[in-house]
Short mmCIF file of C-alpha atoms and ligand atoms in Angstrom, two decimals:
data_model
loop_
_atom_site.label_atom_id
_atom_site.label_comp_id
_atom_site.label_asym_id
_atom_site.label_seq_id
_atom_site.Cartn_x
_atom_site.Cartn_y
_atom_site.Cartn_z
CA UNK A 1 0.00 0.00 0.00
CA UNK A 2 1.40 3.15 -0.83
CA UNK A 3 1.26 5.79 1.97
CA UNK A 4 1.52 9.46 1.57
CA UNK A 5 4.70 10.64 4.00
CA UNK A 6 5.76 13.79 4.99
CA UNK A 7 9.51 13.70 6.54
CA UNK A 8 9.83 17.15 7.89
CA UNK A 9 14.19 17.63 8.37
CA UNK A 10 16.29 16.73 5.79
CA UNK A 11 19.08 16.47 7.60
CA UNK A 12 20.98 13.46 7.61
CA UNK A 13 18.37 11.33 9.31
CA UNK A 14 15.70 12.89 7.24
CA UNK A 15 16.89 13.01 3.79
CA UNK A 16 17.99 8.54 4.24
CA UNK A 17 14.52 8.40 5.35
CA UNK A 18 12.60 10.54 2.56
CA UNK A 19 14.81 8.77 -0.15
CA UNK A 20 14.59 5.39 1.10
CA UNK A 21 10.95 5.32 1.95
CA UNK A 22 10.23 6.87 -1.31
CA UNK A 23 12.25 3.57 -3.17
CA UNK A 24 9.69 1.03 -0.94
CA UNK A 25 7.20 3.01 -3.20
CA UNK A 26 5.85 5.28 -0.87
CA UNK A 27 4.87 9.13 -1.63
CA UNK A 28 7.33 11.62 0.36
CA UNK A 29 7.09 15.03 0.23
CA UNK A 30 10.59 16.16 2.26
CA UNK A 31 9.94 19.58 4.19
CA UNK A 32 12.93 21.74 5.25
CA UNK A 33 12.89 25.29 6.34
CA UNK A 34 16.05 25.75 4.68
CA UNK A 35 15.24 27.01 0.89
CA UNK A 36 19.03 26.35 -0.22
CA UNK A 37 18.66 23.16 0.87
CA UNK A 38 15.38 22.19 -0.54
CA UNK A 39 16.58 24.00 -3.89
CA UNK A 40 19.77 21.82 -3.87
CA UNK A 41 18.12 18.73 -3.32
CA UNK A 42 15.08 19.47 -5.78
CA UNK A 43 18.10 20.27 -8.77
CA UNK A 44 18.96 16.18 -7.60
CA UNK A 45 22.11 16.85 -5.49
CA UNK A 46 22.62 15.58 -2.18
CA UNK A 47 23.27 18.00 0.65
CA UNK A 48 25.20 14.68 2.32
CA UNK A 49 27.86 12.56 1.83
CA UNK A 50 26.25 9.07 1.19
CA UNK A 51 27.38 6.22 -0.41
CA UNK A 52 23.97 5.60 -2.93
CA UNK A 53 22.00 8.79 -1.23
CA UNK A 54 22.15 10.49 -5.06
CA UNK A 55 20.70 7.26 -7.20
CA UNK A 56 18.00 6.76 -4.85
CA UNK A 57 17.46 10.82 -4.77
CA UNK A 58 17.15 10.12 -9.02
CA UNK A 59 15.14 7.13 -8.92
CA UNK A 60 12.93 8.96 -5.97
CA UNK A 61 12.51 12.12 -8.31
CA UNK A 62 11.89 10.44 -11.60
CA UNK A 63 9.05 7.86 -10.29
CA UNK A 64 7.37 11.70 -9.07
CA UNK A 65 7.36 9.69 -5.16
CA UNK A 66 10.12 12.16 -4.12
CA UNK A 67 9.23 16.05 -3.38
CA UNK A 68 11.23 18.77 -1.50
CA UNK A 69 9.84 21.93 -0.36
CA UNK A 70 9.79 24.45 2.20
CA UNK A 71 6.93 25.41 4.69
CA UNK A 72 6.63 28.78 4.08
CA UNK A 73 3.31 28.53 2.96
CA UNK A 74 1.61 26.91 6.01
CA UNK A 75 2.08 23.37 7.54
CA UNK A 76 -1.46 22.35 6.25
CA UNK A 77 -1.16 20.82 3.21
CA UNK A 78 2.25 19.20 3.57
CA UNK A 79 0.76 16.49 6.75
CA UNK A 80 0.88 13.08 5.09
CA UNK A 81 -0.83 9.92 6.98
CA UNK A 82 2.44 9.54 8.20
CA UNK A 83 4.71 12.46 9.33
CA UNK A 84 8.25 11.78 10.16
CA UNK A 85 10.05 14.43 12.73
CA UNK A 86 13.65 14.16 11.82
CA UNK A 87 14.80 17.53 12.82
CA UNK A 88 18.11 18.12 14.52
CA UNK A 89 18.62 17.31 18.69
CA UNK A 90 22.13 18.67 19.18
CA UNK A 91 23.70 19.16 22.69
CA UNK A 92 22.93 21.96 24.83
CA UNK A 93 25.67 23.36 26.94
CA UNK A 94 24.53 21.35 29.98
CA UNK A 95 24.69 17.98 28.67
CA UNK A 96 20.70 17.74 27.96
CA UNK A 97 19.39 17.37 24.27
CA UNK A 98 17.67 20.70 22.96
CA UNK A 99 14.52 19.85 21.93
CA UNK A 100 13.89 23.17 20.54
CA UNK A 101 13.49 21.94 17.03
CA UNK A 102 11.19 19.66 17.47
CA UNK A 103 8.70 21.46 20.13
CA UNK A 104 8.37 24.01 16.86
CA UNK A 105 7.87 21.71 14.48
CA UNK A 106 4.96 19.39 16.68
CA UNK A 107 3.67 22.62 17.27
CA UNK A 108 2.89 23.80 14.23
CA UNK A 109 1.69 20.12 13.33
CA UNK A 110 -0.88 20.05 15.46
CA UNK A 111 -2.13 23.57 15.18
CA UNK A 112 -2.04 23.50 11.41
CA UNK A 113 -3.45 19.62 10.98
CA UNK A 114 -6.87 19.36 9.51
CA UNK A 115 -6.81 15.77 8.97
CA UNK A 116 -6.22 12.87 11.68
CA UNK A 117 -2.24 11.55 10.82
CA UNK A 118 0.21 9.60 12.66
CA UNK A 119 3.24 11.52 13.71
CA UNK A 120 6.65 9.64 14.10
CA UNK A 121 9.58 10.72 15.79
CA UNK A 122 12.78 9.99 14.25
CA UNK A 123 14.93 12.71 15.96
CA UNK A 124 16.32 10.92 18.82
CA UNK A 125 14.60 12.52 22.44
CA UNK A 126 14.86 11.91 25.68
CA UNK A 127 12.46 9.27 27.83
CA UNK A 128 9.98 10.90 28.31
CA UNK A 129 9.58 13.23 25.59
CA UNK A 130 7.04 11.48 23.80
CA UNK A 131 4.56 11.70 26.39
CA UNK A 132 5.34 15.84 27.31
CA UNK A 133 4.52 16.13 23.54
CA UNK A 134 1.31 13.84 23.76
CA UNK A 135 0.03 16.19 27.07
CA UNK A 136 1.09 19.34 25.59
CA UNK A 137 0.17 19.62 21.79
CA UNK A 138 -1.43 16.23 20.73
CA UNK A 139 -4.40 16.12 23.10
CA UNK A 140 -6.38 18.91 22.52
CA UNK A 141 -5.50 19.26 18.78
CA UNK A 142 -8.94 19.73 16.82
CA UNK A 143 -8.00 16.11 14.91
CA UNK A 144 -6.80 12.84 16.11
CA UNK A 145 -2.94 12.42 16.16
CA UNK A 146 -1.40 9.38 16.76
CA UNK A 147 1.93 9.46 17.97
CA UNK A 148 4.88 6.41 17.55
CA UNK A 149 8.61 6.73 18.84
CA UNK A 150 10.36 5.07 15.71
CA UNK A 151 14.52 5.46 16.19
CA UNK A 152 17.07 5.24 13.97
CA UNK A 153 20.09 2.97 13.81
CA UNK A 154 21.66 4.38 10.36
CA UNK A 155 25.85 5.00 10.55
CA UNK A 156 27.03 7.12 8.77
CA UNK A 157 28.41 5.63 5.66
CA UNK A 158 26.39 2.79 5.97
CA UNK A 159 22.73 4.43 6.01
CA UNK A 160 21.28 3.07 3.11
CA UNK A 161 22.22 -0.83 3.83
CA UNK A 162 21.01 0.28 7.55
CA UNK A 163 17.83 0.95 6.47
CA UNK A 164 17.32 -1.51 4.23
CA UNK A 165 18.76 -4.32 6.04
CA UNK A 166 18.50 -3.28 9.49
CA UNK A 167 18.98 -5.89 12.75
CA UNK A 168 15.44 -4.65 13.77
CA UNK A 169 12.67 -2.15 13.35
CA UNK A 170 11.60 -0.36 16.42
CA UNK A 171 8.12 0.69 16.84
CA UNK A 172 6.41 2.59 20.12
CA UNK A 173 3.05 3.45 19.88
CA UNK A 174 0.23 3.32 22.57
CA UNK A 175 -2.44 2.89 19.88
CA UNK A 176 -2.54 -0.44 17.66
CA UNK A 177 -4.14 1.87 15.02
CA UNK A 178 -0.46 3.62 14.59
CA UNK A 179 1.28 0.12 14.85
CA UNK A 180 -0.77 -0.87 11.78
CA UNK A 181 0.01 1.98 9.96
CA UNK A 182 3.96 1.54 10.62
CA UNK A 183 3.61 -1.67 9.22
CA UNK A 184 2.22 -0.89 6.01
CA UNK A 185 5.46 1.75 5.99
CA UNK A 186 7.96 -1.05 6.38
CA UNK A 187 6.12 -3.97 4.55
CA UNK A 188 8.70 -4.51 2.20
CA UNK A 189 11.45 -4.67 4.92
CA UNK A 190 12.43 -7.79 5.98
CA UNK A 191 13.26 -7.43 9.79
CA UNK A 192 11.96 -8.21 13.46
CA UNK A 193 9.49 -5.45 15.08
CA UNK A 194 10.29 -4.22 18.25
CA UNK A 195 6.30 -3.39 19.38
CA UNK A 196 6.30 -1.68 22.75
CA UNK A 197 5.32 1.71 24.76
CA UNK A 198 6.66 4.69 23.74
CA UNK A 199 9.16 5.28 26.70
CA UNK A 200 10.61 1.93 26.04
CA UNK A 201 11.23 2.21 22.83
CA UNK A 202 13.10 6.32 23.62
CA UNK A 203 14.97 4.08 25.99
CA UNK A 204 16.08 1.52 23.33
CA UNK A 205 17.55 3.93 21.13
CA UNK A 206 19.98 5.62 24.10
CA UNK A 207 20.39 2.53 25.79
CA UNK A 208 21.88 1.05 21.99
CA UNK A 209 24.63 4.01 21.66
CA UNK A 210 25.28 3.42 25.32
CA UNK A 211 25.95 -0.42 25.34
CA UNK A 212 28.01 0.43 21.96
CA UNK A 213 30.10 3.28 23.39
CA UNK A 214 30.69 1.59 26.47
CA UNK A 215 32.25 -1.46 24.40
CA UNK A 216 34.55 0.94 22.76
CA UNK A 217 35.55 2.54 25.89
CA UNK A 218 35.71 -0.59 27.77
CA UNK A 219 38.53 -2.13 25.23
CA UNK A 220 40.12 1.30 25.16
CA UNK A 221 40.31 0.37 29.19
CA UNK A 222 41.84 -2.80 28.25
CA UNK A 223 44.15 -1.17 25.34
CA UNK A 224 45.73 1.01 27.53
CA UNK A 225 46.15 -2.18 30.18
CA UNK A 226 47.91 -3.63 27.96
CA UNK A 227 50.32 -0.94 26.97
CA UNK A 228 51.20 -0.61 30.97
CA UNK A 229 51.87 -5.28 30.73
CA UNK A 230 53.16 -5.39 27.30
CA UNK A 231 50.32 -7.39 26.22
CA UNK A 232 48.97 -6.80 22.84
CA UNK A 233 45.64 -5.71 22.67
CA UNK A 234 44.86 -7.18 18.14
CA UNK A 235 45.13 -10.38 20.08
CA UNK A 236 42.79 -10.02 23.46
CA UNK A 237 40.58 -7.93 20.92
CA UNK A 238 40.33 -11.22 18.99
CA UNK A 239 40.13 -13.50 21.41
CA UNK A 240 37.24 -12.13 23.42
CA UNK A 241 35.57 -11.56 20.19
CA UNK A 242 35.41 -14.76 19.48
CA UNK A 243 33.00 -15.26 22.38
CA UNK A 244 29.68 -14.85 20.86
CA UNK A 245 28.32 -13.50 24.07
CA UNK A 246 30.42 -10.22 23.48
CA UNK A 247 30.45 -10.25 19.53
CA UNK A 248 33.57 -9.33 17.62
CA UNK A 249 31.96 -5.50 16.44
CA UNK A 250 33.16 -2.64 18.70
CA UNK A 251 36.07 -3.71 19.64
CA UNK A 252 38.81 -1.66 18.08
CA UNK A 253 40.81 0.60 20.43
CA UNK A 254 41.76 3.70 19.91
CA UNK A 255 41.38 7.16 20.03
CA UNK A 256 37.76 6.65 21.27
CA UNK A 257 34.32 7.77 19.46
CA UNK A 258 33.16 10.89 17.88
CA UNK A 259 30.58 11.81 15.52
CA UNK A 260 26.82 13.26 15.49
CA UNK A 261 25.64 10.64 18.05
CA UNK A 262 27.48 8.81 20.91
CA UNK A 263 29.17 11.87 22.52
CA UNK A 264 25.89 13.47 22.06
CA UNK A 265 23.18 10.32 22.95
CA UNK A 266 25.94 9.60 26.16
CA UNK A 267 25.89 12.69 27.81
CA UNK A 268 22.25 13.37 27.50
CA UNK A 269 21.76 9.86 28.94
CA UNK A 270 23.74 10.98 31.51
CA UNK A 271 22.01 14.21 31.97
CA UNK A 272 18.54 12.25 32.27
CA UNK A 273 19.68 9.85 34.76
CA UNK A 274 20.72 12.88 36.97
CA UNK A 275 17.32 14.55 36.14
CA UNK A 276 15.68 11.74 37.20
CA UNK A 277 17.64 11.10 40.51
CA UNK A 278 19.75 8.28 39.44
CA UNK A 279 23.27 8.49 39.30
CA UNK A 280 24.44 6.05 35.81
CA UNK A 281 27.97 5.70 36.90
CA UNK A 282 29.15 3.50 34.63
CA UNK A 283 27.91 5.90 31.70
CA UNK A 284 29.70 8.59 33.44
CA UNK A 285 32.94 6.36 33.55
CA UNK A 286 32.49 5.47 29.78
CA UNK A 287 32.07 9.18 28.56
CA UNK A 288 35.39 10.02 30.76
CA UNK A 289 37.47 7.19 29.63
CA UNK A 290 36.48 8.40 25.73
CA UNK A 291 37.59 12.24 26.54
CA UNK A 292 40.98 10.91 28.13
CA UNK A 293 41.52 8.26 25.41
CA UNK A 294 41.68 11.40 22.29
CA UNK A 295 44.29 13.06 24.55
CA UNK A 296 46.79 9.76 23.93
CA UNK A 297 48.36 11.12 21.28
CA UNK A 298 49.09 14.52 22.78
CA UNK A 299 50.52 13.08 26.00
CA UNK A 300 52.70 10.64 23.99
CA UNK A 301 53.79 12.89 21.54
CA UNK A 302 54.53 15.45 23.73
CA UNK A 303 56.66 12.86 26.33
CA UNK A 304 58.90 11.81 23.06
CA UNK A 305 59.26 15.32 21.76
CA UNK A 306 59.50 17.38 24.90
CA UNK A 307 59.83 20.34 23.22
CA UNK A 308 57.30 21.33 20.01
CA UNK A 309 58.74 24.42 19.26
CA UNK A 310 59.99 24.56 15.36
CA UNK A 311 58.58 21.10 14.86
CA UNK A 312 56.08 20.05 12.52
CA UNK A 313 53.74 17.31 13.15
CA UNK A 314 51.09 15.81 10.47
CA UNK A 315 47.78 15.45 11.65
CA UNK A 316 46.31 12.45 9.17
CA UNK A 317 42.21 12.76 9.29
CA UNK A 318 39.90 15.08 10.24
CA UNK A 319 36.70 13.21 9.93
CA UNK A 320 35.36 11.16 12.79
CA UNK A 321 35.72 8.32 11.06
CA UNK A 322 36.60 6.58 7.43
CA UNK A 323 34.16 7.46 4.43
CA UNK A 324 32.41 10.08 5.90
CA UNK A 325 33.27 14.30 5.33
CA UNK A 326 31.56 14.40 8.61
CA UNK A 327 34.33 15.91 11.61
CA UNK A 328 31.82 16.64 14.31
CA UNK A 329 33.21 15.79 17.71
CA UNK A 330 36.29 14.45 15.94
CA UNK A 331 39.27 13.50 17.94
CA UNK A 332 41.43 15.85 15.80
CA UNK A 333 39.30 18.88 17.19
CA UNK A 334 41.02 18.06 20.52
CA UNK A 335 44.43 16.86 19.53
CA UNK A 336 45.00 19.96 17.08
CA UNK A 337 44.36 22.95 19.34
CA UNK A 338 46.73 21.27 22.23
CA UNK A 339 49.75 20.76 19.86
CA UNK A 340 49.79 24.19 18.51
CA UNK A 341 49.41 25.88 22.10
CA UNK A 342 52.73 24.18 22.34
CA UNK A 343 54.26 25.31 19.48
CA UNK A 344 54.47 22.92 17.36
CA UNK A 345 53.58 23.91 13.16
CA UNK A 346 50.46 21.81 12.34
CA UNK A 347 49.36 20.31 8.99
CA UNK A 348 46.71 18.45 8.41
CA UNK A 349 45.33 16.42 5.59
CA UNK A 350 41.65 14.55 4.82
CA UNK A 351 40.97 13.35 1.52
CA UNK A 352 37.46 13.96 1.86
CA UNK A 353 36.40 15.81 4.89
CA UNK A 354 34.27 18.84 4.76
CA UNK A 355 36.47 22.81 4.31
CA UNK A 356 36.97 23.22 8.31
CA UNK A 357 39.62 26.11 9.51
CA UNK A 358 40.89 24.46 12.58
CA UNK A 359 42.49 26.97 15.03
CA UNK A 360 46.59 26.22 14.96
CA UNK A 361 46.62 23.94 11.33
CA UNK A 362 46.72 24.39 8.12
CA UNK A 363 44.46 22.27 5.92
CA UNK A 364 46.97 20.62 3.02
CA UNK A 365 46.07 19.15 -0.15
CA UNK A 366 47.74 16.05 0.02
CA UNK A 367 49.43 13.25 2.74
CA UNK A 368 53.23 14.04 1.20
CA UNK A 369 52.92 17.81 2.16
CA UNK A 370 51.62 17.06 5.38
CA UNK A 371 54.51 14.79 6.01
CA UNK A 372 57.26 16.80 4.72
CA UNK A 373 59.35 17.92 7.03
CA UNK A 374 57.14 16.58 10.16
CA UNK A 375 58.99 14.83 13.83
CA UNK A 376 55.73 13.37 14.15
CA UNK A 377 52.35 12.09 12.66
CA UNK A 378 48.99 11.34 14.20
CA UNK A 379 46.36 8.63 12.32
CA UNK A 380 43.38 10.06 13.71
CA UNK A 381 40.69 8.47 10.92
CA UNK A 382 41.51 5.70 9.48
CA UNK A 383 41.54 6.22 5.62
CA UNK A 384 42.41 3.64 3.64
CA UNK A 385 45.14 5.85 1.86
CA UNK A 386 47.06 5.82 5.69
CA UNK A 387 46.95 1.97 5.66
CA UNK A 388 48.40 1.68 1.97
CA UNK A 389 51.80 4.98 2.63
CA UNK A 390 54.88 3.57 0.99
CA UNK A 391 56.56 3.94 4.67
CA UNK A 392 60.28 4.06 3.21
CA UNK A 393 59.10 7.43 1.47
CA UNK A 394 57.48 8.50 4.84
CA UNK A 395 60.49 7.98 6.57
CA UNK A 396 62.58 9.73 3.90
CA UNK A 397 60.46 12.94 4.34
CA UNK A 398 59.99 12.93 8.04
CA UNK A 399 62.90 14.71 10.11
CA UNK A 400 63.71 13.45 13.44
CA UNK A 401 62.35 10.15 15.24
CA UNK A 402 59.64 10.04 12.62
CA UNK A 403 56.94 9.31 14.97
CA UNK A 404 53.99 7.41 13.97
CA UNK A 405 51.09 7.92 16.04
CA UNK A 406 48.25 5.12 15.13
CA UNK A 407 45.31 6.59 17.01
CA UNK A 408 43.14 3.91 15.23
CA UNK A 409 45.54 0.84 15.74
CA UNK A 410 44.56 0.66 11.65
CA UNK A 411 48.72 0.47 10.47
CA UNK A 412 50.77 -2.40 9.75
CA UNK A 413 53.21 -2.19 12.86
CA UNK A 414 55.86 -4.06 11.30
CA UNK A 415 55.80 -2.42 8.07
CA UNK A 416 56.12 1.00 9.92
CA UNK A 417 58.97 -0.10 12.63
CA UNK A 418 60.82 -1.57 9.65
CA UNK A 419 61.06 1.85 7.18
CA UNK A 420 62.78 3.19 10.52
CA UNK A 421 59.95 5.17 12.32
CA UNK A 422 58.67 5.41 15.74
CA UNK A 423 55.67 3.29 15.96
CA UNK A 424 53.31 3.91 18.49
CA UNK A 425 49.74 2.89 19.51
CA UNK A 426 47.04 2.16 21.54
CA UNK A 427 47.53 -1.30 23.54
CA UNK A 428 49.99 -2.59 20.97
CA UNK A 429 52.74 -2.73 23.39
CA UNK A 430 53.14 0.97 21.85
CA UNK A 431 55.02 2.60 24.99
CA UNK A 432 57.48 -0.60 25.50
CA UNK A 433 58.27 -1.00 21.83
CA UNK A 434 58.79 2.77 20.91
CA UNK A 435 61.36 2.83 23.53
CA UNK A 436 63.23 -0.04 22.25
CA UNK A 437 63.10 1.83 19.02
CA UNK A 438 64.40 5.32 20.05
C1 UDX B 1 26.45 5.43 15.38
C2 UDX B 1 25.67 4.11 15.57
O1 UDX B 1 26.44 3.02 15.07
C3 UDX B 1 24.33 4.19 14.89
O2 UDX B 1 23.59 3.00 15.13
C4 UDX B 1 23.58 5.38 15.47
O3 UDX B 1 22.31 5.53 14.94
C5 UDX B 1 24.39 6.66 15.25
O4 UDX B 1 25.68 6.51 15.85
P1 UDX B 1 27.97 6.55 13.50
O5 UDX B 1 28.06 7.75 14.39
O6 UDX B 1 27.74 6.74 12.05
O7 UDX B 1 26.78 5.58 14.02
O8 UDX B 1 29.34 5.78 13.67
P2 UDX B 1 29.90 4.35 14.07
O9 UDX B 1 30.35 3.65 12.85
O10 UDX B 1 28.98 3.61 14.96
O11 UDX B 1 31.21 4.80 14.88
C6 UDX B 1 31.10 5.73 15.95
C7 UDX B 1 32.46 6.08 16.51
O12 UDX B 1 32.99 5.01 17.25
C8 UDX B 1 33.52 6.45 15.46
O13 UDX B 1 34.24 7.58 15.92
C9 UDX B 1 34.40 5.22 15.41
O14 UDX B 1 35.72 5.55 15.04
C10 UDX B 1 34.33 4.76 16.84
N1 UDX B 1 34.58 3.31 17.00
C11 UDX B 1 33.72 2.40 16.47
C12 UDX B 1 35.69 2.88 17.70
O15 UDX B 1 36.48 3.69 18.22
N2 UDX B 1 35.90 1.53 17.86
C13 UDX B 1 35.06 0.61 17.36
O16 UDX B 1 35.31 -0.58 17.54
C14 UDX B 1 33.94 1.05 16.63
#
């Protein structure tokens, strides 16, 4: 059955969800208050960087299922059956998510709405918000509106296979007339359903990036255990993996997590525990280990190179992680501005990630220039074109103890030690072997 859909944000989450929906056949009109945006997108170009996004934004457009437009004139007519709140959630100062966005968006929903729909919430809110919204602008709107918590699971990169092939679908509703409806939307997906209230299923979405961050903070625990023993952390990485109990995903140390959602999802978790009276000390403990793990590099780099003045160091990636342009909450938004109040000259190269002036660097165009000249590099993302470097060249162009910092434990150790550099990393017995190298 096809359904008509509004997806009101086309941010990220919003524009995956307008183009994929509208391939399952469905009719989405995508509303954004942005004109550029809208304008962009309605020409056929992505405003993200998506592996796919711009074939199913073609397909979308040419079967007439896809629209973009703007709400300037009124909310009314844009309310499908089914409209999708994807609108941003970012991090107030205090920890908590600002729901700011949304609150004007449901607002004008339900004052403009002169049909009954089903409203979905994508963005990702706090417990509890789906019932404040229920009390405060669904109840005494002049039509029935249902209302279902529906999170996302998309990473970045990965968002279209996400969607499409996703571990589970789930659904929060108090009303099976919404649950029906939500089925019809993802008929032709072939995945369990999560049915359940609609503070469980708010809960299952921070309570996902919670579990996942503490994993990666947990073996960044264990990493840097193993750099104080001299054990080597590929191997206990493996070996616990192995267990399927504990899975073998999540478990590469590091430099810790970044991006639009688990620095973001932890400490509003955090922030609602307090606000609800309960102290979540592990969470606490997970979001602290993660900002101490992106300061490795600094302390390391700064112990073998006691003084930065007149040196250059390389700062390899900018983006939170591989085959994305996205650098929110990126490790090298920490590492960067501490090097340079030391002195040190700072280059840094991304092949993809978005133009970003980064106090103390200069942005170059290519790895060799970044290395040229440099005491000391730092991997902070993972690109493919840092695991592939012709490390005799490196080492030719490097001055110094041509440090190599591998903040995602993503090098060939051997390969690197054997051109002549200073190898360290996280847990790899990186503080033992770099001595015996110096
Ligand atoms: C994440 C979740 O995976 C997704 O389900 C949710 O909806 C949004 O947040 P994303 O932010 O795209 O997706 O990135 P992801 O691939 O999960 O990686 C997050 C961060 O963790 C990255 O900085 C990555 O480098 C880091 N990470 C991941 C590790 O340090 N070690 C790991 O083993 C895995």
């Amino acid at each position: 059955m096809t359904l008509r859909v509004t997806v009101v944000g086309t941010g990220y989450v919003g524009l995956v969800t307008g183009v994929c929906l509208a391939h399952s056949g469905h009719s989405v009109t995508c509303v954004d208050i942005d004109r550029a945006k809208v304008d962009m997108l309605t020409s056929g170009t992505s405003t993200i960087y998506e592996p796919g996004i711009e074939e199913l934004l073609a397909g979308g457009m040419a079967s007439g299922n896809l629209t973009f437009a703007t709400p300037e004139n009124g909310w009314r007519d844009l309310i499908g059956d089914i409209t999708v709140v994807a609108v941003g959630t970012p991090m107030a100062p205090n920890g908590a998510a600002d729901l700011s966005a949304v609150r004007t968006v449901v607002a004008a929903l339900a004052e403009a709405a002169d049909h009954p729909f089903t409203l979905v919430m994508k963005s990702t809110v706090p417990m509890g918000t789906g019932a404040a919204i229920r009390q405060r602008y669904l109840d005494d709107a002049a039509v029935r509106i249902g209302y279902v918590s529906n999170p996302e699971f998309l990473r970045e990169g990965k968002a279209l296979e996400d969607w499409f092939k996703t571990d589970r679908i789930v659904l929060g509703a108090a009303e099976e007339a919404d649950l029906a409806l939500m089925r019809e939307l993802y008929a032709d997906i072939d995945a369990p359903l999560v049915e359940t209230d609609v503070a469980s299923a708010e809960t299952i979405k921070y309570a996902s990036n919670a579990f996942l961050s503490t994993k990666i903070s947990f073996i960044n625990e264990i990493a840097n255990l193993c750099d104080c023993i001299g054990a080597d952390i590929d191997a206990v990485s493996r070996g616990i993996g192995m267990d399927k109990r504990i899975g073998s995903q999540f478990l590469n140390a590091g430099i810790g997590y970044g991006g639009s959602c688990f620095p973001k999802d932890t400490r509003a978790l955090d922030f609602i525990a307090t606000l609800n009276g309960y102290q979540f000390t592990l969470l606490k403990s997970v979001i602290e280990v993660n900002n101490r793990q992106r300061l490795l590099p600094v302390v390391h780099v700064m112990r073998a190179l006691p003084d930065l003045h007149e040196r250059s160091i390389a700062i390899l990636g900018l983006a939170f992680k591989p085959d994305t342009d996205d650098v929110r909450e990126s490790p090298a938004l920490d590492i960067v501005p501490l090097l340079a109040e030391q002195g040190a000259t700072i280059r840094i190269y991304d092949p993809v990630a978005a133009e970003l002036t980064v106090s103390g660097a200069t942005r170059v165009a290519d790895v060799w220039r970044a290395l040229e000249g440099a005491s000391a590099a730092v991997v902070v993302t993972e690109w493919h074109e840092f695991t592939e470097l012709d490390w005799a060249r490196v080492r030719e162009v490097m001055t110094g103890p041509g440090i190599i910092y591998d903040g995602r434990n993503c090098l060939d150790a051997a390969a690197v030690r054997s051109a002549g550099l200073t190898y360290m990393a996280v847990g790899r017995g990186g503080e033992h072997r770099a001595a015996e190298n110096a």
